[in-house]
Amino acid sequence: LREWCEAFGMRVNVRKCELMVFHPRANIREAFAALCPVVWTSIEGNARVPMVIPWVQRARYLGLHFGPGTPFVSCTEELLTSGRRAMFSLQRKLKRLGLLVPAVAVKCFDVQVRSILSYGVQVWGPDVVLKLMTDCENSARYFDRSLRDPMVQLQREFLREIA
């Protein structure tokens, strides 16, 4: 990690770092964590402070929890809640400014709401698409099912508002 940071001129926020061992046996993971503490030097003001990076069983990346032997736990509910709040806020602002017209509203929605709804999609998206496809037998049912997706419904609700 130190070599990578030096090569690319990057800094690491040690307080946000966690370490995890991916091994199928829990006793191996625990032994590795107990025997191999990782100490990183953090710069606090003008002083160098040694900090131990903690070992964890599960980590969080792009809003998703993962760990050895566990699949990604989707965070789509949290994203949907945040997206809904952003959509209502956007609607109020556009109405107040007299800009609730499709050309402006759709662009604002794409920037402010869709970016929230799709946050981390590269991680959780394949699981959602796979579930959607395996739950539906043919393409017509796949399309119908995708229209019932809460994130798609949120976008439809916004489009109805500006139509």
Short mmCIF file of C-alpha atoms in Angstrom, two decimals:
data_model
loop_
_atom_site.label_atom_id
_atom_site.label_comp_id
_atom_site.label_asym_id
_atom_site.label_seq_id
_atom_site.Cartn_x
_atom_site.Cartn_y
_atom_site.Cartn_z
CA LEU A 1 0.00 0.00 0.00
CA ARG A 2 2.81 2.38 0.87
CA GLU A 3 4.52 1.74 -2.49
CA TRP A 4 1.26 2.32 -4.36
CA CYS A 5 0.65 5.60 -2.50
CA GLU A 6 4.15 6.81 -3.25
CA ALA A 7 3.97 5.77 -6.92
CA PHE A 8 0.67 7.59 -7.53
CA GLY A 9 1.14 10.45 -5.08
CA MET A 10 -1.99 9.44 -3.17
CA ARG A 11 -2.75 9.56 0.53
CA VAL A 12 -4.71 7.06 2.58
CA ASN A 13 -7.13 8.09 5.31
CA VAL A 14 -6.20 5.42 7.87
CA ARG A 15 -9.34 6.09 9.90
CA LYS A 16 -11.40 4.83 6.95
CA CYS A 17 -9.28 1.71 6.35
CA GLU A 18 -10.17 -1.83 7.36
CA LEU A 19 -8.50 -5.15 6.66
CA MET A 20 -10.19 -8.43 5.88
CA VAL A 21 -8.93 -11.95 5.19
CA PHE A 22 -10.80 -13.90 2.52
CA HIS A 23 -10.43 -17.51 3.60
CA PRO A 24 -13.21 -20.11 3.93
CA ARG A 25 -12.18 -21.15 7.46
CA ALA A 26 -12.99 -18.68 10.24
CA ASN A 27 -10.18 -19.93 12.52
CA ILE A 28 -7.58 -19.14 9.82
CA ARG A 29 -9.02 -15.64 9.38
CA GLU A 30 -8.99 -15.01 13.14
CA ALA A 31 -5.44 -16.36 13.56
CA PHE A 32 -4.15 -14.22 10.71
CA ALA A 33 -5.74 -11.10 12.20
CA ALA A 34 -4.33 -11.87 15.66
CA LEU A 35 -0.80 -12.58 14.43
CA CYS A 36 -0.46 -9.83 11.83
CA PRO A 37 -1.28 -6.37 13.15
CA VAL A 38 -0.89 -3.70 10.49
CA VAL A 39 0.44 -0.36 11.67
CA TRP A 40 0.37 2.64 9.36
CA THR A 41 1.93 6.00 10.05
CA SER A 42 -0.64 8.77 9.92
CA ILE A 43 0.29 12.43 9.65
CA GLU A 44 -1.66 14.46 12.22
CA GLY A 45 -0.78 18.12 11.86
CA ASN A 46 3.03 18.09 11.81
CA ALA A 47 3.44 14.84 13.77
CA ARG A 48 3.61 11.25 12.58
CA VAL A 49 1.28 9.03 14.60
CA PRO A 50 1.31 5.22 14.32
CA MET A 51 -2.20 3.81 13.87
CA VAL A 52 -3.32 0.19 13.82
CA ILE A 53 -5.65 -0.65 10.94
CA PRO A 54 -8.45 -2.85 12.34
CA TRP A 55 -9.28 -6.34 11.08
CA VAL A 56 -12.99 -6.88 10.33
CA GLN A 57 -15.26 -9.82 9.44
CA ARG A 58 -17.38 -7.76 7.02
CA ALA A 59 -16.54 -4.57 5.15
CA ARG A 60 -18.61 -1.90 3.47
CA TYR A 61 -17.86 -0.75 -0.08
CA LEU A 62 -20.10 1.60 -2.08
CA GLY A 63 -22.85 1.09 0.48
CA LEU A 64 -22.73 -2.71 0.27
CA HIS A 65 -21.59 -5.09 2.98
CA PHE A 66 -19.44 -8.04 1.99
CA GLY A 67 -17.13 -10.58 3.52
CA PRO A 68 -15.78 -14.13 3.16
CA GLY A 69 -18.53 -16.55 2.20
CA THR A 70 -21.27 -13.92 2.14
CA PRO A 71 -22.84 -12.36 -0.93
CA PHE A 72 -23.19 -8.63 -1.37
CA VAL A 73 -26.08 -7.26 0.65
CA SER A 74 -27.85 -4.78 -1.57
CA CYS A 75 -28.36 -1.25 -0.38
CA THR A 76 -31.11 -0.49 -2.88
CA GLU A 77 -33.65 0.38 -0.16
CA GLU A 78 -31.37 3.09 1.26
CA LEU A 79 -30.63 4.40 -2.23
CA LEU A 80 -34.34 4.46 -3.06
CA THR A 81 -35.11 6.43 0.11
CA SER A 82 -32.34 8.95 -0.63
CA GLY A 83 -33.43 9.20 -4.27
CA ARG A 84 -37.04 9.82 -3.26
CA ARG A 85 -35.99 12.65 -0.91
CA ALA A 86 -33.84 14.17 -3.65
CA MET A 87 -36.70 13.91 -6.16
CA PHE A 88 -39.21 15.71 -3.92
CA SER A 89 -36.64 18.39 -3.12
CA LEU A 90 -35.90 18.83 -6.82
CA GLN A 91 -39.61 19.10 -7.66
CA ARG A 92 -40.12 21.81 -5.03
CA LYS A 93 -37.11 23.80 -6.26
CA LEU A 94 -38.11 23.55 -9.92
CA LYS A 95 -41.71 24.59 -9.15
CA ARG A 96 -40.54 27.51 -7.02
CA LEU A 97 -38.26 28.73 -9.82
CA GLY A 98 -40.87 28.11 -12.54
CA LEU A 99 -38.58 25.59 -14.25
CA LEU A 100 -40.74 22.46 -14.04
CA VAL A 101 -40.59 21.98 -17.81
CA PRO A 102 -39.52 18.64 -19.33
CA ALA A 103 -36.32 19.86 -21.01
CA VAL A 104 -34.90 21.25 -17.76
CA ALA A 105 -36.51 18.84 -15.29
CA VAL A 106 -35.28 15.66 -16.98
CA LYS A 107 -31.69 16.93 -17.09
CA CYS A 108 -31.87 17.92 -13.43
CA PHE A 109 -33.37 14.54 -12.53
CA ASP A 110 -30.55 12.72 -14.34
CA VAL A 111 -27.90 14.68 -12.47
CA GLN A 112 -29.44 14.88 -9.01
CA VAL A 113 -31.65 11.80 -8.62
CA ARG A 114 -30.58 9.11 -11.08
CA SER A 115 -26.98 9.43 -9.86
CA ILE A 116 -28.21 8.54 -6.35
CA LEU A 117 -30.35 5.63 -7.58
CA SER A 118 -27.48 4.13 -9.55
CA TYR A 119 -24.75 4.63 -6.93
CA GLY A 120 -22.71 1.44 -6.68
CA VAL A 121 -24.67 -0.26 -9.48
CA GLN A 122 -21.46 -1.85 -10.77
CA VAL A 123 -21.45 -3.88 -7.55
CA TRP A 124 -25.13 -4.61 -6.83
CA GLY A 125 -26.58 -4.32 -10.35
CA PRO A 126 -25.64 -7.77 -11.69
CA ASP A 127 -27.37 -9.49 -8.75
CA VAL A 128 -30.54 -7.44 -9.27
CA VAL A 129 -30.62 -8.12 -13.02
CA LEU A 130 -29.97 -11.84 -12.49
CA LYS A 131 -32.80 -12.06 -9.95
CA LEU A 132 -35.12 -10.17 -12.28
CA MET A 133 -34.28 -12.46 -15.20
CA THR A 134 -34.57 -15.71 -13.24
CA ASP A 135 -37.92 -14.65 -11.73
CA CYS A 136 -39.42 -14.01 -15.17
CA GLU A 137 -39.93 -16.74 -17.77
CA ASN A 138 -40.26 -14.66 -20.93
CA SER A 139 -39.32 -11.22 -22.17
CA ALA A 140 -42.85 -9.78 -21.78
CA ARG A 141 -42.92 -10.73 -18.10
CA TYR A 142 -39.37 -9.40 -17.71
CA PHE A 143 -40.48 -6.01 -19.05
CA ASP A 144 -43.59 -5.96 -16.83
CA ARG A 145 -41.54 -6.91 -13.79
CA SER A 146 -38.94 -4.23 -14.50
CA LEU A 147 -41.72 -1.61 -14.59
CA ARG A 148 -42.69 -2.64 -11.06
CA ASP A 149 -39.14 -2.04 -9.80
CA PRO A 150 -39.30 0.72 -7.13
CA MET A 151 -36.49 2.74 -8.73
CA VAL A 152 -38.21 2.64 -12.12
CA GLN A 153 -41.50 3.65 -10.47
CA LEU A 154 -39.78 6.65 -8.87
CA GLN A 155 -38.57 7.80 -12.29
CA ARG A 156 -42.05 7.24 -13.79
CA GLU A 157 -43.58 9.29 -10.96
CA PHE A 158 -41.24 12.19 -11.74
CA LEU A 159 -42.00 12.03 -15.46
CA ARG A 160 -45.75 12.04 -14.74
CA GLU A 161 -45.27 15.16 -12.63
CA ILE A 162 -43.59 17.12 -15.41
CA ALA A 163 -45.83 15.84 -18.24
#
